[in-house]
PDB file of C-alpha atoms and ligand atoms in Angstrom:
ATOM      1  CA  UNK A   1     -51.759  64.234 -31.214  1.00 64.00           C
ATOM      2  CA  UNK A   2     -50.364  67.352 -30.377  1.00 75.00           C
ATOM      3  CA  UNK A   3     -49.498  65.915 -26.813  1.00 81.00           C
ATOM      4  CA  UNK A   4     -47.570  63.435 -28.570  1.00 82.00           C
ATOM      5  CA  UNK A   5     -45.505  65.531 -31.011  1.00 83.00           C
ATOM      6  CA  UNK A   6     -44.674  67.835 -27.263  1.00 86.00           C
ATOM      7  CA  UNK A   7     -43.388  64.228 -25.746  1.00 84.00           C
ATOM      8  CA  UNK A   8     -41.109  63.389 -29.074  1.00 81.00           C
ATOM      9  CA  UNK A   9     -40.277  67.118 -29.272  1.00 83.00           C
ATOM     10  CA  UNK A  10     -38.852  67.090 -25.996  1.00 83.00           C
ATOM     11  CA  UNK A  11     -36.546  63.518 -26.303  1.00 79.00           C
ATOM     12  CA  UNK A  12     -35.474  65.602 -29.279  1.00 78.00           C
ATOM     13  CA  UNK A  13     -34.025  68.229 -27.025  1.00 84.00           C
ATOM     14  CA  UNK A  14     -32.779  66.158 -24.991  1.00 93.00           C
ATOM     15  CA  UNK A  15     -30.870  64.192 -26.705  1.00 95.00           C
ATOM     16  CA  UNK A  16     -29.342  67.096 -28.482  1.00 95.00           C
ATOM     17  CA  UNK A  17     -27.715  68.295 -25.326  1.00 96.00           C
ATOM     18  CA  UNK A  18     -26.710  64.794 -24.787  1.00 97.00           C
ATOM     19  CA  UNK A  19     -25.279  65.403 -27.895  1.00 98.00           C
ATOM     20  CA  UNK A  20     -23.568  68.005 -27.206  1.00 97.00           C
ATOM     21  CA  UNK A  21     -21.553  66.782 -24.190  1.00 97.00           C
ATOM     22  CA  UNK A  22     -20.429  64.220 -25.905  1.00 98.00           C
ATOM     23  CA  UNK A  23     -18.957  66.494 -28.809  1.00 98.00           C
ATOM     24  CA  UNK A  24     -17.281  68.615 -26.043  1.00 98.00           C
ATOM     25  CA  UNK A  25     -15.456  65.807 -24.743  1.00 98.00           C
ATOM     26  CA  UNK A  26     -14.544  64.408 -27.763  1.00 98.00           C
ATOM     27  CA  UNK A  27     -13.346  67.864 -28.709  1.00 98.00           C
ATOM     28  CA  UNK A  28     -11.607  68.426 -25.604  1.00 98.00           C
ATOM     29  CA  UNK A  29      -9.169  65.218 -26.261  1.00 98.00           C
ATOM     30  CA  UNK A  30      -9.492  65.783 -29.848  1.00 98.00           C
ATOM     31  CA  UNK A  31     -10.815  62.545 -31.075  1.00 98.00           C
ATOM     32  CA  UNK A  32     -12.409  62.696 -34.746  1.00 98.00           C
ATOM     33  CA  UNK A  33     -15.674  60.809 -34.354  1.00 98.00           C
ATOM     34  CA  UNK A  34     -17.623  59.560 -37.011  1.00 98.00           C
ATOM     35  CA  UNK A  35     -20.643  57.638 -37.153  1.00 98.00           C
ATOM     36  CA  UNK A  36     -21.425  54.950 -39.897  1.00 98.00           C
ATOM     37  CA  UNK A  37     -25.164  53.915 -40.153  1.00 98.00           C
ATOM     38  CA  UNK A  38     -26.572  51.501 -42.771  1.00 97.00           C
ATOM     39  CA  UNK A  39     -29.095  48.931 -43.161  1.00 97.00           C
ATOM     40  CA  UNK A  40     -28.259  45.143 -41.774  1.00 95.00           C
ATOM     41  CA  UNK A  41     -25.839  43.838 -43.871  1.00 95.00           C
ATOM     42  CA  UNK A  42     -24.601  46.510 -46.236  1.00 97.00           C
ATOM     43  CA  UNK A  43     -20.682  45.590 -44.485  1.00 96.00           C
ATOM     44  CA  UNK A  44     -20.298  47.962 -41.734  1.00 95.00           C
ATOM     45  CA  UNK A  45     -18.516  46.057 -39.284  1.00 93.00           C
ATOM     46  CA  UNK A  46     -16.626  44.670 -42.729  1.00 95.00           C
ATOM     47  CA  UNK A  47     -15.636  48.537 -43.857  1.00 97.00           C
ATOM     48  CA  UNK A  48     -14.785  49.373 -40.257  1.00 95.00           C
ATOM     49  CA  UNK A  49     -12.266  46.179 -40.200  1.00 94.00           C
ATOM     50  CA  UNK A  50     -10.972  47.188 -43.779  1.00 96.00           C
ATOM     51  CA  UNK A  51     -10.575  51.028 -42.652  1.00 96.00           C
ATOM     52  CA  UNK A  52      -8.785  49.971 -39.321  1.00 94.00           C
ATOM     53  CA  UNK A  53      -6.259  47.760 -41.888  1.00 94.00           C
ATOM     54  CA  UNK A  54      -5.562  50.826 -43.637  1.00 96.00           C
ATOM     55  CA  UNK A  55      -4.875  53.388 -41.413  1.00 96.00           C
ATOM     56  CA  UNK A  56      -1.586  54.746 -40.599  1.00 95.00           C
ATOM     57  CA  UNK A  57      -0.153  52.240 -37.469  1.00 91.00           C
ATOM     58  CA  UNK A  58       0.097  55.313 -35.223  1.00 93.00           C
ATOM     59  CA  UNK A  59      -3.244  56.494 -35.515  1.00 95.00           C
ATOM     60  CA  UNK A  60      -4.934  55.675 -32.236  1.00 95.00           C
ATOM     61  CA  UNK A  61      -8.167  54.166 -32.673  1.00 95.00           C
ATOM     62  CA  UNK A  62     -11.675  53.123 -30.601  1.00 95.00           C
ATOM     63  CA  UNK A  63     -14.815  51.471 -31.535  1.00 95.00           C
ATOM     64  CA  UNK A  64     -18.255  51.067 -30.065  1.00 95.00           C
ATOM     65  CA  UNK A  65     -20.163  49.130 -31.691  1.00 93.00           C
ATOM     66  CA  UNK A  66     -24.404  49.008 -31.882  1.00 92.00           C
ATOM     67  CA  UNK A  67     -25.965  46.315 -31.674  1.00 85.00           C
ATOM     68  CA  UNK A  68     -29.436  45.374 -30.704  1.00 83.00           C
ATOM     69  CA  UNK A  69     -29.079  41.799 -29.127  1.00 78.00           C
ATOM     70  CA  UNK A  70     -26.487  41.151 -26.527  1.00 76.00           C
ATOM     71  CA  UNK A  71     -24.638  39.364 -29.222  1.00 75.00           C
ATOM     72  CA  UNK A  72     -20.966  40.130 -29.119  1.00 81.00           C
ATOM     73  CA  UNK A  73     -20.063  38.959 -32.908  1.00 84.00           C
ATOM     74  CA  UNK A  74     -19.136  42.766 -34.879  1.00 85.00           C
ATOM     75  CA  UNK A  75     -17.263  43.800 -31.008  1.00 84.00           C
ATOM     76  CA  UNK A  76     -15.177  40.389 -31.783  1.00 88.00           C
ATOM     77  CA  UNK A  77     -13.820  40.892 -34.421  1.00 87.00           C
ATOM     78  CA  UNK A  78     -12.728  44.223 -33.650  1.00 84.00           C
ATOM     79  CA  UNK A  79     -11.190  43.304 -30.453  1.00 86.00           C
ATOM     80  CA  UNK A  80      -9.314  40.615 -32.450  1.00 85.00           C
ATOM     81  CA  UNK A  81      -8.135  43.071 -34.999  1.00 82.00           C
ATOM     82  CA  UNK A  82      -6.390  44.780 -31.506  1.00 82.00           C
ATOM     83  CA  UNK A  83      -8.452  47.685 -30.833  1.00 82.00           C
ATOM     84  CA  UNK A  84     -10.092  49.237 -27.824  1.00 82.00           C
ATOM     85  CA  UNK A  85     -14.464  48.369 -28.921  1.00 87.00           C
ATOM     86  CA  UNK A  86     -17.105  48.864 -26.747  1.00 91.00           C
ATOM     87  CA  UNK A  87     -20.244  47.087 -27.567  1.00 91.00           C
ATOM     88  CA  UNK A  88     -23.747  48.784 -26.528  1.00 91.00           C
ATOM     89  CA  UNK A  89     -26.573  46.547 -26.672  1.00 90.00           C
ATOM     90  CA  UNK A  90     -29.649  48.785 -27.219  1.00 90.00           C
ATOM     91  CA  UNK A  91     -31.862  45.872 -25.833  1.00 88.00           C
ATOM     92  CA  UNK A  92     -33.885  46.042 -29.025  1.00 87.00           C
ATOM     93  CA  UNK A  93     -33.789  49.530 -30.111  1.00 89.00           C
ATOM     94  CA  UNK A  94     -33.146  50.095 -33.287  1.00 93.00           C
ATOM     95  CA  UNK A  95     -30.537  53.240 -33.482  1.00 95.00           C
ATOM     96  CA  UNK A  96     -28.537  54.547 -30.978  1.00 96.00           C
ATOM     97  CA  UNK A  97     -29.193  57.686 -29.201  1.00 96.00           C
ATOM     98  CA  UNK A  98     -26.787  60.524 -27.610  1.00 97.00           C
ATOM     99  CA  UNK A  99     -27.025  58.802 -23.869  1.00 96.00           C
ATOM    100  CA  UNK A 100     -25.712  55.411 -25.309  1.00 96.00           C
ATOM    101  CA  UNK A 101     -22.848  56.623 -26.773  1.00 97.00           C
ATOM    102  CA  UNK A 102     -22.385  58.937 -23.957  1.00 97.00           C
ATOM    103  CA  UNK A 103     -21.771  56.267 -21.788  1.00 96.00           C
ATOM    104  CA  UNK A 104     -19.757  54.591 -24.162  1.00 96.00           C
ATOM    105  CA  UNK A 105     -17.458  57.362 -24.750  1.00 96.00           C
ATOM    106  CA  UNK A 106     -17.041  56.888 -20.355  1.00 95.00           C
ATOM    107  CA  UNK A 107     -15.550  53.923 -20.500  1.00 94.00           C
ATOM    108  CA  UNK A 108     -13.258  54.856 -23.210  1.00 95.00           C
ATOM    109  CA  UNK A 109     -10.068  56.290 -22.681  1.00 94.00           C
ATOM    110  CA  UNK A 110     -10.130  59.349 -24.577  1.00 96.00           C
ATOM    111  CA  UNK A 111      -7.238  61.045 -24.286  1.00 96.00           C
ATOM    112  CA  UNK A 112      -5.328  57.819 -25.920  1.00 95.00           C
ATOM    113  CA  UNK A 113      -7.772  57.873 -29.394  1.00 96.00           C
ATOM    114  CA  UNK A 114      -7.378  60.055 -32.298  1.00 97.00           C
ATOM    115  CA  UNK A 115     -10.049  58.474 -34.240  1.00 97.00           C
ATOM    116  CA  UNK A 116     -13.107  56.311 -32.704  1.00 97.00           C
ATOM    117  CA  UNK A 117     -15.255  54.924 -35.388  1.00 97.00           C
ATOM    118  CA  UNK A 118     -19.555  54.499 -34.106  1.00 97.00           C
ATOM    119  CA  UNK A 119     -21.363  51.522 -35.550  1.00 96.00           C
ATOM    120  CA  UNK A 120     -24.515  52.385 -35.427  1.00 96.00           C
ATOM    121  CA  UNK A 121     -27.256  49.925 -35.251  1.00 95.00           C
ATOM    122  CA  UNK A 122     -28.388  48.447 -39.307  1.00 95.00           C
ATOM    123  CA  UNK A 123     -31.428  50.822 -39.818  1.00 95.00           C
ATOM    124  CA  UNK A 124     -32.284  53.147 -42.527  1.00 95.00           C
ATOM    125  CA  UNK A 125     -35.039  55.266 -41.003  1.00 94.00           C
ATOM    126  CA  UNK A 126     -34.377  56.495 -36.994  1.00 91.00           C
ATOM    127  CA  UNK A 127     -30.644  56.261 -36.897  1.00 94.00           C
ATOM    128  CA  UNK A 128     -30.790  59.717 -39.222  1.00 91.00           C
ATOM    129  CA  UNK A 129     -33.106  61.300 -36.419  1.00 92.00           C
ATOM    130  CA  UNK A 130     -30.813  61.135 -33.543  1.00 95.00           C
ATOM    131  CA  UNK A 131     -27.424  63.266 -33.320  1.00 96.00           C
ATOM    132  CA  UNK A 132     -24.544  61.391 -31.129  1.00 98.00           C
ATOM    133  CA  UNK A 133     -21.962  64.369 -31.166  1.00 98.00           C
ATOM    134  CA  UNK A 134     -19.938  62.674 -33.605  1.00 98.00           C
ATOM    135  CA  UNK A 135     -18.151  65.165 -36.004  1.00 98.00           C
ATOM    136  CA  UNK A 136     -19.399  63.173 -39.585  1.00 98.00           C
ATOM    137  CA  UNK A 137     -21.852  61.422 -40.493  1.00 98.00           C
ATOM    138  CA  UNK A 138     -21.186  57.913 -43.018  1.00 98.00           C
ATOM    139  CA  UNK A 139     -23.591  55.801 -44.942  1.00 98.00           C
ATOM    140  CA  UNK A 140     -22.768  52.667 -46.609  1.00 98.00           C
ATOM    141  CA  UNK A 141     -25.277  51.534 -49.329  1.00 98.00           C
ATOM    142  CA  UNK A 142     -24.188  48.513 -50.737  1.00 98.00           C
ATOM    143  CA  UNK A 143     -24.965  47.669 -54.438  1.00 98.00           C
ATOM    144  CA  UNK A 144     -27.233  44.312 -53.540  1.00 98.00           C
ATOM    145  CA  UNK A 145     -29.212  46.745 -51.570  1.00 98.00           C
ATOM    146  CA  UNK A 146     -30.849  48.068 -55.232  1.00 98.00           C
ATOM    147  CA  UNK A 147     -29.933  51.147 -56.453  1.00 98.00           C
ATOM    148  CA  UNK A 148     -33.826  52.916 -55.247  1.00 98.00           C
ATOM    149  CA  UNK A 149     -32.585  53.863 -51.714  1.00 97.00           C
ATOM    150  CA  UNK A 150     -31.793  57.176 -52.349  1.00 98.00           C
ATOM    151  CA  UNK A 151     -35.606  57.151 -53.639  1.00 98.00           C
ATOM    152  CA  UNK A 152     -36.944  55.392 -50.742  1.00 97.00           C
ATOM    153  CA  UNK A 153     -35.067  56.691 -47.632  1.00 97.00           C
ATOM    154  CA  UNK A 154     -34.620  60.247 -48.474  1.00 97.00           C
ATOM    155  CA  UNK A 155     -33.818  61.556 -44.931  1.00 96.00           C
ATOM    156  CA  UNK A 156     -30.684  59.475 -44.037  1.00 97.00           C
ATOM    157  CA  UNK A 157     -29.119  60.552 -47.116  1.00 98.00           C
ATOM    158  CA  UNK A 158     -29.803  64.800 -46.565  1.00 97.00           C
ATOM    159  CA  UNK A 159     -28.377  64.145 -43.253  1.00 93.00           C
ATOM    160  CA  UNK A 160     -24.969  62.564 -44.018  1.00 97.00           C
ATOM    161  CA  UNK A 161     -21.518  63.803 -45.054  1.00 98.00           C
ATOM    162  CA  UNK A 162     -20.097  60.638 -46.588  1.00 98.00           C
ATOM    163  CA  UNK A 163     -21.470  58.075 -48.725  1.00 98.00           C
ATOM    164  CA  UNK A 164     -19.729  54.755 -49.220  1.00 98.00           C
ATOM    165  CA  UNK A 165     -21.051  52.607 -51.743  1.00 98.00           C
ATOM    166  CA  UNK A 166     -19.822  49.108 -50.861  1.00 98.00           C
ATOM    167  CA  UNK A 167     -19.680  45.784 -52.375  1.00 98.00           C
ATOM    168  CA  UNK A 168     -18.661  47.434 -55.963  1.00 98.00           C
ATOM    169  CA  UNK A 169     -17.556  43.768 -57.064  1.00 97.00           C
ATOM    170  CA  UNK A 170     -20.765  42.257 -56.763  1.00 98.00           C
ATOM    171  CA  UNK A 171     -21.691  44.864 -59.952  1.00 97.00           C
ATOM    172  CA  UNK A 172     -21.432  42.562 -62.651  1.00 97.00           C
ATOM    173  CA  UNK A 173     -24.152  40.245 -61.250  1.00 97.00           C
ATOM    174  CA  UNK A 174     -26.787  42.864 -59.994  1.00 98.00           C
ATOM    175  CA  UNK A 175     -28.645  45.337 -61.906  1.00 97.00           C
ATOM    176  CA  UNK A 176     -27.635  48.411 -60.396  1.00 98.00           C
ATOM    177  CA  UNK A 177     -27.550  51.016 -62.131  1.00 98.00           C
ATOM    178  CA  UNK A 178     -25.288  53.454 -61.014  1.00 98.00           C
ATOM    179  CA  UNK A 179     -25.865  56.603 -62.753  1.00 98.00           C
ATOM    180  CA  UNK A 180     -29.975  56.568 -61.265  1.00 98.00           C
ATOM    181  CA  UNK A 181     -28.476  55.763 -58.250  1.00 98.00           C
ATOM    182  CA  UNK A 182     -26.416  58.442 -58.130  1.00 98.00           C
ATOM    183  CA  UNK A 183     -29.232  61.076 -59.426  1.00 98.00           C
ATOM    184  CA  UNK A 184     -30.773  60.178 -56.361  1.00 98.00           C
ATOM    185  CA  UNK A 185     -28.343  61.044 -54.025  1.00 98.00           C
ATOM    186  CA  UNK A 186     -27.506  63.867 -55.989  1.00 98.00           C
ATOM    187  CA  UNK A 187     -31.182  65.554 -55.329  1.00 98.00           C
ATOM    188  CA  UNK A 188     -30.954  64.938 -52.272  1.00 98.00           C
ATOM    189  CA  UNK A 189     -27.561  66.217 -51.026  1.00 98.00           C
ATOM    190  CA  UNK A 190     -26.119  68.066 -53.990  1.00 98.00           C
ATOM    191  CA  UNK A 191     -22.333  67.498 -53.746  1.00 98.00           C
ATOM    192  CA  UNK A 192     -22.393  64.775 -51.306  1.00 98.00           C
ATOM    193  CA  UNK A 193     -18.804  63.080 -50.587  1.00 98.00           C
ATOM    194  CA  UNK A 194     -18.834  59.326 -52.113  1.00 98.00           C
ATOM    195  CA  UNK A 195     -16.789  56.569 -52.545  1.00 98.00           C
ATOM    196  CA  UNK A 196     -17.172  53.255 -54.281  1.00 98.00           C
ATOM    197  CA  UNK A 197     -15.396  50.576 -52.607  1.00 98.00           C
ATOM    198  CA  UNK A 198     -15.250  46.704 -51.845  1.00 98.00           C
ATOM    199  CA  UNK A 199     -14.759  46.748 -48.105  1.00 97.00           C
ATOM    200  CA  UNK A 200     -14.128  42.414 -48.618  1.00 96.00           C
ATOM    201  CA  UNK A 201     -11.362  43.511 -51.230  1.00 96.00           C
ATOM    202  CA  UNK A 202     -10.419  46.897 -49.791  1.00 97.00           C
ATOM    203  CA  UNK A 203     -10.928  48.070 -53.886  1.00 97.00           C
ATOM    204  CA  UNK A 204     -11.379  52.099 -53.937  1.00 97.00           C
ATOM    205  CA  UNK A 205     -10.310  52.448 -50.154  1.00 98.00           C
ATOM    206  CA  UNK A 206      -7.017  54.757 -50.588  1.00 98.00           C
ATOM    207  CA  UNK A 207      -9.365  57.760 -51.055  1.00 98.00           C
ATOM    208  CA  UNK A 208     -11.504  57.209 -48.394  1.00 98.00           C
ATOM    209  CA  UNK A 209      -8.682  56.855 -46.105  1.00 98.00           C
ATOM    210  CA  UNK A 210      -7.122  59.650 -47.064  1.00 98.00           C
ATOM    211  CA  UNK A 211     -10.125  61.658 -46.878  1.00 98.00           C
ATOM    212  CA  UNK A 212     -10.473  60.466 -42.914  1.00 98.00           C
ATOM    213  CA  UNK A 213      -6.773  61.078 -42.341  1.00 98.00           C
ATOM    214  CA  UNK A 214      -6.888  64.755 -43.403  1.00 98.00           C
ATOM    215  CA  UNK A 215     -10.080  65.069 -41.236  1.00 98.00           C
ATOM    216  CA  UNK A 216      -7.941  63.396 -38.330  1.00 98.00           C
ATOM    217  CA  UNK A 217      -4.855  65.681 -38.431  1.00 97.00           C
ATOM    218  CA  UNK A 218      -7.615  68.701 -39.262  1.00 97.00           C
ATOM    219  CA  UNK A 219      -9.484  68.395 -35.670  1.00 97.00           C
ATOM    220  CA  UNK A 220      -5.737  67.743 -33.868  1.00 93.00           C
ATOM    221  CA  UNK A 221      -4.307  70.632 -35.245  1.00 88.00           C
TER     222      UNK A 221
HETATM  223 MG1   MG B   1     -21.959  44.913 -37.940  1.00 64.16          MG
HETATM  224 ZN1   ZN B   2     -34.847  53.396 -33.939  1.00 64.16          ZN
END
């Protein structure tokens, strides 16, 4: 046992300096990098499409998006909407870790983004474990989800700096209560930044994006 916690202590380490370089180079052609992690199917790829809609047209933006099958479906549709993606396909892993992204980043040109958006792979649990170098951390919970997660998957939400809840019009057909839900999170990360949104309706979006374009122009100036 205790040869096993040495083992994950050190691919701990390592991927923090991994980490690390990729934060300096991010920093060093100031790109705001933020990583948005959620379990399959809360709408990431749908809230990444929604926020790249509603961004000011001369924000430069890149994606790489997580995936664990060599499926190509989430990079699609962002290379349709016009923007630089990268797709990693963790060959069944399920997060991405600081070397992924680091290569990633590689075949991204850097110095032409202002803003690259990380979709991590759908995952509550190890995505939360591994820093990428990113500058903040997102989590979508969407309301068909159940409004226990907070309860049930306490470390992804300590370690984030944006909540989104999504699919806010689905509401009046689920029982979510929204006030335990948000006791929850509360405990957990007193404080936190949230926003309800739809990401399919883009309802409650104009203060996330303004949010994320004051964190934009903050790391360029
Ligand atoms: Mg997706
Ligand atoms: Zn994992």
């Amino acid at each position: 046992m205790k040869q096993r916690v040495e083992i994950v202590k050190r691919i701990m380490d390592s991927n923090e300096q991994l980490a690390q370089q990729n934060r300096q180079k991010l920093d060093q052609n100031q790109v705001f990098a933020i990583n948005v992690m959620a379990s399959p199917g809360a709408g990431k790829t749908t809230f990444i499409l929604q926020t790249i809609k509603g961004l000011p047209e001369n924000m430069r933006l890149g994606v790489i998006e997580g995936d664990t099958a060599p499926v190509t479906i989430d990079a699609d549709k962002i290379t349709a909407a016009g923007m630089p993606a990268v797709q990693i396909n963790t060959g069944g892993d399920c997060h991405l870790d600081a070397n992924m992204v680091g290569l990633a980043i590689d075949q991204l040109d850097l110095q032409d983004i202002d803003l690259l958006l990380i979709e991590n792979v759908g995952n509550l649990i190890c995505p939360a474990g591994f820093a990428l170098g990113n500058h903040a951390n997102i989590l979508i919970s969407s309301t068909p989800e159940g409004d226990d997660k907070p309860y049930k998957y306490p470390n992804i939400y300590r370690g984030i700096d944006v909540l989104i809840i999504n699919k806010t019009d689905l509401l009046p057909h689920l029982d979510f209560n929204m006030d335990y839900f948000r006791e929850g999170v509360e405990i957990l990360n007193p404080g936190l930044k949230t926003f309800a949104v739809s990401a399919k309706t883009g309802e409650g979006f104009d203060q996330w994006l303004a949010w994320l374009e004051e964190k934009v122009s903050e790391n360029q100036a």
